[in-house]
Coordinates of C-alpha atoms and ligand atoms in Angstrom, one line a residue:
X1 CA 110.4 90.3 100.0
X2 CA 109.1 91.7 103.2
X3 CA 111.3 94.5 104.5
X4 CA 111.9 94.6 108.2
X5 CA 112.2 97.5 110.2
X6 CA 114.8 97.6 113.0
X7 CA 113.5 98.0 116.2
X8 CA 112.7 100.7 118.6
X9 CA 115.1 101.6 120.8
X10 CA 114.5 100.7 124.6
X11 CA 115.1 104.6 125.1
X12 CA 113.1 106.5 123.4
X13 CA 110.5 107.6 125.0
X14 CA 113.3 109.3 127.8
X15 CA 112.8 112.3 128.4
X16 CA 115.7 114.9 128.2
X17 CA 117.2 115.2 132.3
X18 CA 115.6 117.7 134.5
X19 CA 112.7 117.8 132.5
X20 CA 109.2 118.8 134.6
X21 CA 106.7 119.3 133.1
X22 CA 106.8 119.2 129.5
X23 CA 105.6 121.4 126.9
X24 CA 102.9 120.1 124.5
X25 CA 105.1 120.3 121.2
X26 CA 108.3 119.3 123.0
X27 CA 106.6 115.9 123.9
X28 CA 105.3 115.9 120.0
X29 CA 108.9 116.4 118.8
X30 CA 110.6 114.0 120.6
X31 CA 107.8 110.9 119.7
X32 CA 108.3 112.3 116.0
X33 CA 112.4 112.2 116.3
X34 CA 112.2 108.9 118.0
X35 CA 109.7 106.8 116.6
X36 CA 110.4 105.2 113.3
X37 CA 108.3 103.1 111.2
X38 CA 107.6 99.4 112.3
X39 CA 105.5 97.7 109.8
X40 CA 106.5 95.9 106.7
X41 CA 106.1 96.8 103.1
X42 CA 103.5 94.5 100.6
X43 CA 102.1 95.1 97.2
X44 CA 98.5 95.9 96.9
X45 CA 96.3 96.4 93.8
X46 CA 95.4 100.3 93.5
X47 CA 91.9 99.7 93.8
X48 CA 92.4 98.1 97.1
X49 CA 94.8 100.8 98.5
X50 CA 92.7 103.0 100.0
X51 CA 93.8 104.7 103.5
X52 CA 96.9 102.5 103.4
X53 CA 100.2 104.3 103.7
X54 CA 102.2 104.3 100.3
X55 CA 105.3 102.7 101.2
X56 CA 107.6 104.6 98.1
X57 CA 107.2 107.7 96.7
X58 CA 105.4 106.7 93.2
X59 CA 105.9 108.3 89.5
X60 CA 103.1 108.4 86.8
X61 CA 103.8 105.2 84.8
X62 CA 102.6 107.5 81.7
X63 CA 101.0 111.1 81.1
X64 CA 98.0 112.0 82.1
X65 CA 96.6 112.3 79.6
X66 CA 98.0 110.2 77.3
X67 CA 97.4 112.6 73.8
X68 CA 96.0 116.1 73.6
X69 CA 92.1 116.1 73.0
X70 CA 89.2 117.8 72.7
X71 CA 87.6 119.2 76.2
X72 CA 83.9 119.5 74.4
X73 CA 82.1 118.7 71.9
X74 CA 82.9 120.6 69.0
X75 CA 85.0 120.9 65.9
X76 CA 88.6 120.8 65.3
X77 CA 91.0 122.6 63.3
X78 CA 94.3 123.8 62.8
X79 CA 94.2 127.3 64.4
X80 CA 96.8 128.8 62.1
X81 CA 94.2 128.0 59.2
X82 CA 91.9 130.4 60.1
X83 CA 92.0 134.5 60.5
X84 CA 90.4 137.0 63.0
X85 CA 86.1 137.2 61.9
X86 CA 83.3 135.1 60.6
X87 CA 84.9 131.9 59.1
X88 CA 83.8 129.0 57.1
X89 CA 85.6 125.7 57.0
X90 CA 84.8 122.4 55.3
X91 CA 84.1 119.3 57.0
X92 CA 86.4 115.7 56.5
X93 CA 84.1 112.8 56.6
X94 CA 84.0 111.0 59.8
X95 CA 84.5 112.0 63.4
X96 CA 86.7 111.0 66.3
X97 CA 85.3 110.3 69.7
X98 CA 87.1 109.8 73.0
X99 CA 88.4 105.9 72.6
X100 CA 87.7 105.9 68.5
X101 CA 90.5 108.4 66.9
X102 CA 90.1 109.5 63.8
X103 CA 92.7 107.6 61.7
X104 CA 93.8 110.8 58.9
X105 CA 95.2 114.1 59.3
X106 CA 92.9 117.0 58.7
X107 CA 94.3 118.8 55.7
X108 CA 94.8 122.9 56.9
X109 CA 91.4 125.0 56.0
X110 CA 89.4 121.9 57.2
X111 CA 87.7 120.7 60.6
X112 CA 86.6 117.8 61.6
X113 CA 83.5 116.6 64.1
X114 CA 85.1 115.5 67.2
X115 CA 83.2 114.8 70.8
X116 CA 84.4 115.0 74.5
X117 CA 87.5 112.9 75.1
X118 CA 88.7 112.3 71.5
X119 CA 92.1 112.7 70.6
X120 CA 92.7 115.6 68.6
X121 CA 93.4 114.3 65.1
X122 CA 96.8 115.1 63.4
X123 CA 96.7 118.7 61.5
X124 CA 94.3 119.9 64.2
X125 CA 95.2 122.1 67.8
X126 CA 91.9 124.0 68.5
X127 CA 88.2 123.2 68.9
X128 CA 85.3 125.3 68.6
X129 CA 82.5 124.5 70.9
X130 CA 79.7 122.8 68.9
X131 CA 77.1 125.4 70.4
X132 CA 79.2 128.3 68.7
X133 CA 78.8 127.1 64.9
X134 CA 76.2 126.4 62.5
X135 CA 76.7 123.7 60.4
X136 CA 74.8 122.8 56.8
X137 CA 76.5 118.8 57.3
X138 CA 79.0 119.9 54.8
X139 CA 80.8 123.2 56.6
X140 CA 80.7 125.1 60.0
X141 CA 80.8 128.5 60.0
X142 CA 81.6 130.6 63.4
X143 CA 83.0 133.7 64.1
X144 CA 86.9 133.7 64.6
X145 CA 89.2 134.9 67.3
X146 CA 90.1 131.8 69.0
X147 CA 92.9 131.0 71.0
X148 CA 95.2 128.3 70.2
X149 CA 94.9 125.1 71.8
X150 CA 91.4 126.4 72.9
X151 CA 88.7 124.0 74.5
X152 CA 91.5 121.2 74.1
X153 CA 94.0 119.8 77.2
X154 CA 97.5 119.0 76.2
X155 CA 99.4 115.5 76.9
X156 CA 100.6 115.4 80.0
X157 CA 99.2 118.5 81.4
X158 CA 97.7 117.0 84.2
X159 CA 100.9 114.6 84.9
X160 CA 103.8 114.0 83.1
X161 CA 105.1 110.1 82.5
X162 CA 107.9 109.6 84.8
X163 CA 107.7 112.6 87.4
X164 CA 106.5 112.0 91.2
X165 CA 102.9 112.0 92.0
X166 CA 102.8 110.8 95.4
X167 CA 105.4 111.0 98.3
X168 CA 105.6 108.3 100.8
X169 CA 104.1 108.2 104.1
X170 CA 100.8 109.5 102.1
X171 CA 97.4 108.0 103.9
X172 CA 95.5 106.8 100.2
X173 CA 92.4 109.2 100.0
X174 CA 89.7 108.0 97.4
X175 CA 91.3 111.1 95.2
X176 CA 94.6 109.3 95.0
X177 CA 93.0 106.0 94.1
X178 CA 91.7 108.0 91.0
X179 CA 95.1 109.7 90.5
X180 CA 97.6 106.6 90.7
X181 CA 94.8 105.1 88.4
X182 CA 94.0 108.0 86.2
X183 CA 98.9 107.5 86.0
X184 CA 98.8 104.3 84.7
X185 CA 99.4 102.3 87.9
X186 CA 97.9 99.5 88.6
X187 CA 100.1 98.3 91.8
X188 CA 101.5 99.9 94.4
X189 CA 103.6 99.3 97.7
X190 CA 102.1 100.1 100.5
X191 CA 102.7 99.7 104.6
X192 CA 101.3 96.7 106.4
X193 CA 98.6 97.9 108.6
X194 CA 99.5 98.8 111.9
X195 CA 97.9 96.5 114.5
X196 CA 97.0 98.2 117.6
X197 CA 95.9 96.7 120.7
X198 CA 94.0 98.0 123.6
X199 CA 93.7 97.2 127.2
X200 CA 91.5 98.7 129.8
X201 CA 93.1 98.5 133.5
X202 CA 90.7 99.0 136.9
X203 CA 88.9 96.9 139.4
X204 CA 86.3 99.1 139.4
X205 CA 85.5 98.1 136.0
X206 CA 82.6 96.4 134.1
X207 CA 81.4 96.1 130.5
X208 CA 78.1 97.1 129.1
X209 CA 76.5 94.2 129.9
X210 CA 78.0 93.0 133.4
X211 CA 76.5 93.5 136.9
X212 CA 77.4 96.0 138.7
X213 CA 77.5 97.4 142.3
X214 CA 77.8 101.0 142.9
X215 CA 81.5 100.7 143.0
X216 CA 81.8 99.8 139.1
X217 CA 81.8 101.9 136.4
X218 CA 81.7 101.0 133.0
X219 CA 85.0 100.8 130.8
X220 CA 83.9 103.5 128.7
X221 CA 87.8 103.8 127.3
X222 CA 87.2 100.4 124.9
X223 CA 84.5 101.1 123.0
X224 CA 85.8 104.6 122.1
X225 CA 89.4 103.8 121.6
X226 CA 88.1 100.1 119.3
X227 CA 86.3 102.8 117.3
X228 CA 89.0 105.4 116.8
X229 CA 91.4 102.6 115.9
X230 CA 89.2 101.4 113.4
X231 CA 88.4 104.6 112.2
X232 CA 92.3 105.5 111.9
X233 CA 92.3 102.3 109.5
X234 CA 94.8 100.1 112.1
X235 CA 93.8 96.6 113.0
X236 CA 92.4 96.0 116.3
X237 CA 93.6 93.2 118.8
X238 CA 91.4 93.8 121.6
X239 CA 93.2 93.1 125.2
X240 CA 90.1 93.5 126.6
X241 CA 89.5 94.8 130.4
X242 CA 91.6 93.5 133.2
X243 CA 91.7 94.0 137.1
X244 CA 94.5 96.1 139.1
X245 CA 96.9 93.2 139.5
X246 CA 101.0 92.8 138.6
X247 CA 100.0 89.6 136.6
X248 CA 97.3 90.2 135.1
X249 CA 98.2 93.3 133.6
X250 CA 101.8 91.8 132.0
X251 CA 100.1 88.4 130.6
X252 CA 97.7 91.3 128.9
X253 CA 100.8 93.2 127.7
X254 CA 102.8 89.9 126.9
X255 CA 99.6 88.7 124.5
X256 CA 99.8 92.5 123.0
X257 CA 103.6 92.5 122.3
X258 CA 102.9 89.3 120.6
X259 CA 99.6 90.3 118.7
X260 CA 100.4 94.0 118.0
X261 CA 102.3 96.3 117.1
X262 CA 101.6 99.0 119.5
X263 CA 99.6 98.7 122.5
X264 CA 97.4 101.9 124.3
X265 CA 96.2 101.1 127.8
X266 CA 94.0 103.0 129.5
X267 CA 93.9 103.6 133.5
X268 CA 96.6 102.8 135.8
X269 CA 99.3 104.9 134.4
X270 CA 100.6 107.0 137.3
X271 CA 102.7 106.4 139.8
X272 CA 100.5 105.3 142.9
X273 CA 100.2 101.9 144.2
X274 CA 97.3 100.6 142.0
X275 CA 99.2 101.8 138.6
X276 CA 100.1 98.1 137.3
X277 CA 101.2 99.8 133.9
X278 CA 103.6 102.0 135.3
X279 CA 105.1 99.7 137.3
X280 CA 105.0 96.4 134.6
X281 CA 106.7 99.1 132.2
X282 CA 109.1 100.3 134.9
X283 CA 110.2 96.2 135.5
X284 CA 111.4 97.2 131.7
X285 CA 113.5 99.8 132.2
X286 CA 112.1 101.5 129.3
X287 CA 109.4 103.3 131.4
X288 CA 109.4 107.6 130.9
X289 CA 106.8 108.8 133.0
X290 CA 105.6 111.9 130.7
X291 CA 104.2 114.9 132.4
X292 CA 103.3 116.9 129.8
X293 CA 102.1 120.7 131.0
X294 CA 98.6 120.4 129.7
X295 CA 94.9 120.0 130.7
X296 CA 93.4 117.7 130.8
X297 CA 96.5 115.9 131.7
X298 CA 97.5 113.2 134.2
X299 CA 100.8 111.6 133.4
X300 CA 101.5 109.1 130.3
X301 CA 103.5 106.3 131.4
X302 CA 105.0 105.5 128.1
X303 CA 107.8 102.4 127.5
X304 CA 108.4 99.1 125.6
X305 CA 107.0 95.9 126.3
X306 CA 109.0 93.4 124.5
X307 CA 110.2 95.9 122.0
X308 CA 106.7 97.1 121.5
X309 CA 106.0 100.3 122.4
X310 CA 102.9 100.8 125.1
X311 CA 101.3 104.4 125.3
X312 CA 100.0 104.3 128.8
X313 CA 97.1 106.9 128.6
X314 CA 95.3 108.2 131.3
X315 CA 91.9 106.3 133.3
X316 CA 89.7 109.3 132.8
X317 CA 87.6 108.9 129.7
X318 CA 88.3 112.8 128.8
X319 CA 91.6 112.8 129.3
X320 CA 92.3 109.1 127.6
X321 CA 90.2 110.4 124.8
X322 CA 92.6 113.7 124.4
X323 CA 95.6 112.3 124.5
X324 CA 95.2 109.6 122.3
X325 CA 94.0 112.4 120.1
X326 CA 97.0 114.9 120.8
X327 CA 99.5 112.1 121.7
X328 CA 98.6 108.4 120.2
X329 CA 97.8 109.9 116.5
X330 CA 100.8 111.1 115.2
X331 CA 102.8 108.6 117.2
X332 CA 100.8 106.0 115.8
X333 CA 101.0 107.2 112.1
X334 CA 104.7 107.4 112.8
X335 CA 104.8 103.5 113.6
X336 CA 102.6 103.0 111.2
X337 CA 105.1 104.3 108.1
X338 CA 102.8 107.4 107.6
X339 CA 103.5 111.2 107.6
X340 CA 103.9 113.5 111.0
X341 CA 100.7 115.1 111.6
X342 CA 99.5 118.3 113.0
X343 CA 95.6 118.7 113.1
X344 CA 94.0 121.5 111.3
X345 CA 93.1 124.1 113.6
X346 CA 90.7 127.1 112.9
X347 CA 91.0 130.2 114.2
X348 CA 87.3 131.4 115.4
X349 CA 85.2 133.6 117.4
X350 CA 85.0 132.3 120.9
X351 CA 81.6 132.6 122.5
X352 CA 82.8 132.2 125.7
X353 CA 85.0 134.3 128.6
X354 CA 87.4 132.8 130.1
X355 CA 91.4 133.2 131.5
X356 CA 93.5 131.1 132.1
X357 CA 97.6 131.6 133.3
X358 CA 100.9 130.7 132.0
X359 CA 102.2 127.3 132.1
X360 CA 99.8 124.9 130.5
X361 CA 98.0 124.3 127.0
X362 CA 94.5 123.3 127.3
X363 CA 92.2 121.6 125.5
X364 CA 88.4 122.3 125.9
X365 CA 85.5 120.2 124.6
X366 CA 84.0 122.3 122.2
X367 CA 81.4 122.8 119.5
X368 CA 80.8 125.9 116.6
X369 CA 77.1 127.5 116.8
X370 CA 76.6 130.4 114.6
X371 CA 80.4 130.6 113.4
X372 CA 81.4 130.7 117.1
X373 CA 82.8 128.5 119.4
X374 CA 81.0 127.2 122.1
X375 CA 82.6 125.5 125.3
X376 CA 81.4 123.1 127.4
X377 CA 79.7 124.2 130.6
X378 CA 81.7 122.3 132.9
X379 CA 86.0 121.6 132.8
X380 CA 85.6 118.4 135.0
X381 CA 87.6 115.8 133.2
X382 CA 85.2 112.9 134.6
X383 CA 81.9 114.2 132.1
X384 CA 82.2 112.1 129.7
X385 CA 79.3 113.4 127.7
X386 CA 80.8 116.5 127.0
X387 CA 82.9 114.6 124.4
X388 CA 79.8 113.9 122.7
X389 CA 78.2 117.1 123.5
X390 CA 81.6 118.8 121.2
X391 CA 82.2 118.7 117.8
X392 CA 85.9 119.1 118.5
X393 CA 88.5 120.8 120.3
X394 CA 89.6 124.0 121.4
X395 CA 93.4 124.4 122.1
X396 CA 94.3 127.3 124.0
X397 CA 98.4 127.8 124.2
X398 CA 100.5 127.7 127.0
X399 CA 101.1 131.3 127.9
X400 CA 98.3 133.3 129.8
X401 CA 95.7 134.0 127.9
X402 CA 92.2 135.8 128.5
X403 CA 89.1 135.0 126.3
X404 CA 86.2 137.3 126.1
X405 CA 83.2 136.5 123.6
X406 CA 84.6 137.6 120.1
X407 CA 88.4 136.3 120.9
X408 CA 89.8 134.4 118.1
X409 CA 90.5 131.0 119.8
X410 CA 92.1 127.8 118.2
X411 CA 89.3 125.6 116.9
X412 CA 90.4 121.5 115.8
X413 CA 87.1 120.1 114.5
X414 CA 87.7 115.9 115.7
X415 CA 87.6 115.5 111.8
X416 CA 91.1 117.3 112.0
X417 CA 92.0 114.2 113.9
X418 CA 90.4 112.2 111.6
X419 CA 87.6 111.3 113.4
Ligands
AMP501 P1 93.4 105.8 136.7 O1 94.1 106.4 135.6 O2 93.4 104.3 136.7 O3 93.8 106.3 138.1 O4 91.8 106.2 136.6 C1 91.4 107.5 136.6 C2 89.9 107.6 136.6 O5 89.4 107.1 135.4 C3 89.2 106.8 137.7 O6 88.1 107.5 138.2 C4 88.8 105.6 137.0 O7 87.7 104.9 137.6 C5 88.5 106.1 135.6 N1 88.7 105.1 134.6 C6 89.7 104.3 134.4 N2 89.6 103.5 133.4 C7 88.4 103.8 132.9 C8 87.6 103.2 131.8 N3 88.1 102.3 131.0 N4 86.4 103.7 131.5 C9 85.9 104.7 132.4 N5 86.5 105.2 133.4 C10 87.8 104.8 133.7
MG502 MG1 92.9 102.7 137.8

């Protein structure tokens, strides 16, 4: 049975009264108290499962692993059987092997041959490491002093059969695939993936491969926000690229409410008179114009279209880029049934002066050389290439703050975003 989600509310992206401008982790708490997961819940084979969200928090289906057994190749024994110095022990026949146990018990005073993997037969607890003995086919001898249980792993040290392994909300790394496997289980319930859909808004717009006059510029947005989507394991409906018009701009966002189950425009989300998202979102009543005190940072016009919710980012390249980095991703991974996330920062040497005052966090394109962190040469919002020139981020808080070469400053590599 598929689960349904109840819907979002038509308010939640309001913004509390007499708010100005809005501190960075205010506008992060109130998308991760408001936002609630919106996709369904199937079954999926564990091999299959990777970076899907687990749906239910899942329990080893049995120990890991399953017996105690040997660690090496070796011998076995019982460790009570032998004293502290040299020590000679007589061999059983036979062997066991990791998959082929040995079907007896090895009486007390005797070891048996065992290799990586194998079970440790019955009367046995310890193994000595098979380059530590000498053997004439019929004994071993080697000196004593080992510790109980040595070179061996006991059932269930790794997991025990019934206790939690995974939590929900959990993004499947390859690791888990070997852990949910390595548990026993074989199936697991994950979230749907989110669909996301993307619209660029702007007459002054062309793709790659359209003419142009000197009053286009390229829709640079798309391509970079297709490929973070995809990177970010959602499905893609692309809106494609539409002109500063009423109409055309709601048939977009009607085809997106239908397709999708978010929808991140870019361009067009102020309040002027050429910002067709703000005002199709307005029509809704669900519209929250965000100002959120950082830079870069023109406001997010944010609302539901059709009871899907519609992150109106910023035109400029830089800034869509940054917020759907700061803003989209853990609202996203919200929607999509997944865990609240805060990116990895690292604090680093800055290699770079700079001050700036109270009042707004800011985010510089940045890049590590020589275990510092460079910035890029210019702040302007429109260069484009600097994303490319930077390896990440640099957040910089909202109080004043002055930066000389050697300040610690916040670096968030764009793998922290999972880029
Ligand atoms: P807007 O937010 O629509 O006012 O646009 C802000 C700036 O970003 C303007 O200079 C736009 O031309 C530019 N812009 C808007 N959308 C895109 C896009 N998809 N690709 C590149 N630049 C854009
Ligand atoms: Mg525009």
């Amino acid at each position: 049975m598929t689960l349904i989600p109840p819907p979002l509310r038509n308010d939640c992206f309001a913004m509390p009264q007499g708010a100005h401008w809005t501190p960075v982790v205010e506008a992060l708490s109130l998308l991760r108290e408001r936002l609630t997961p919106v996709t369904g819940i199937e079954t999926v084979a564990v091999a299959d499962a990777a970076w899907r969200i687990l749906a239910t928090p899942t329990h080893a289906a049995r120990s890991h692993p399953p017996h105690a057994n040997t660690a090496v190749d070796g011998y076995a024994f019982a460790q009570a059987s032998i004293g502290k110095g040299a020590q000679t022990l007589r061999l059983v026949r036979g062997r066991a092997a990791a998959g082929v146990p040995h079907p007896a018990p090895v009486p007390p005073g005797y070891a048996i041959r065992v290799l990586t993997g194998a079970n440790l037969p019955a009367g046995t607890d310890s193994v000595i490491l098979q380059e530590d003995t000498t053997t004439d086919g019929q004994s071993i001898a080697f000196n004593g002093q080992l510790k109980p249980g040595a070179n061996t792993r006991k059932a269930g040290e790794d997991m025990q059969a019934g206790t939690e392994i995974l939590s929900a909300g959990r993004q499947l790394t390859p690791a888990d695939l070997g852990t949910l496997t390595a548990a026993g289980v074989a199936t697991i319930k994950v979230r749907h993936r989110l669909r996301v859909a993307i619209l660029s808004t702007g007459d002054e717009l062309r793709d790659a491969a359209e003419a142009t006059t000197a009053a286009n510029i390229f829709d640079a947005n798309r391509p970079m926000l297709r490929a973070v989507i995809a990177r970010w394991g959602y499905d893609l409906v692309d809106l494609g690229r539409v002109s500063d018009s009423q109409s055309a701009v709601r048939t977009a966002l009607d085809r997106g409410a239908a397709e999708a189950d978010a929808i991140l425009t870019s361009g067009g989300a102020s309040a002027g008179d050429e910002d067709h998202v703000s005002a199709a979102l307005t029509a809704t009543g669900s519209m929250a114009l965000w100002r959120v005190a950082m830079k870069p940072g023109r406001p997010l016009a944010l609302g539901l279209w059709q009871g899907t919710p519609v992150f109106g980012l910023p035109g400029n390249p830089v800034a869509a880029l940054i917020c759907t980095l700061i803003f989209a991703r853990p609202a996203l991974a919200q929607l999509a049934g997944a865990d609240w996330r805060d990116p990895q920062g690292f604090d680093l040497p800055a290699a770079f002066a700079k001050s700036k005052k109270a009042g707004r966090r800011e985010y510089l394109r940045a890049r590590i050389r020589d275990g510092q962190v460079e910035n890029f040469a210019s702040e302007g919002s429109g260069r484009v290439s600097g994303l490319s020139w930077a390896t990440g981020l640099v957040e910089l808080p909202d109080v004043a703050m002055t930066v000389s070469p050697g300040t610690p400053v916040r670096y968030i590599p764009y793998e922290s975003f999972g880029l």
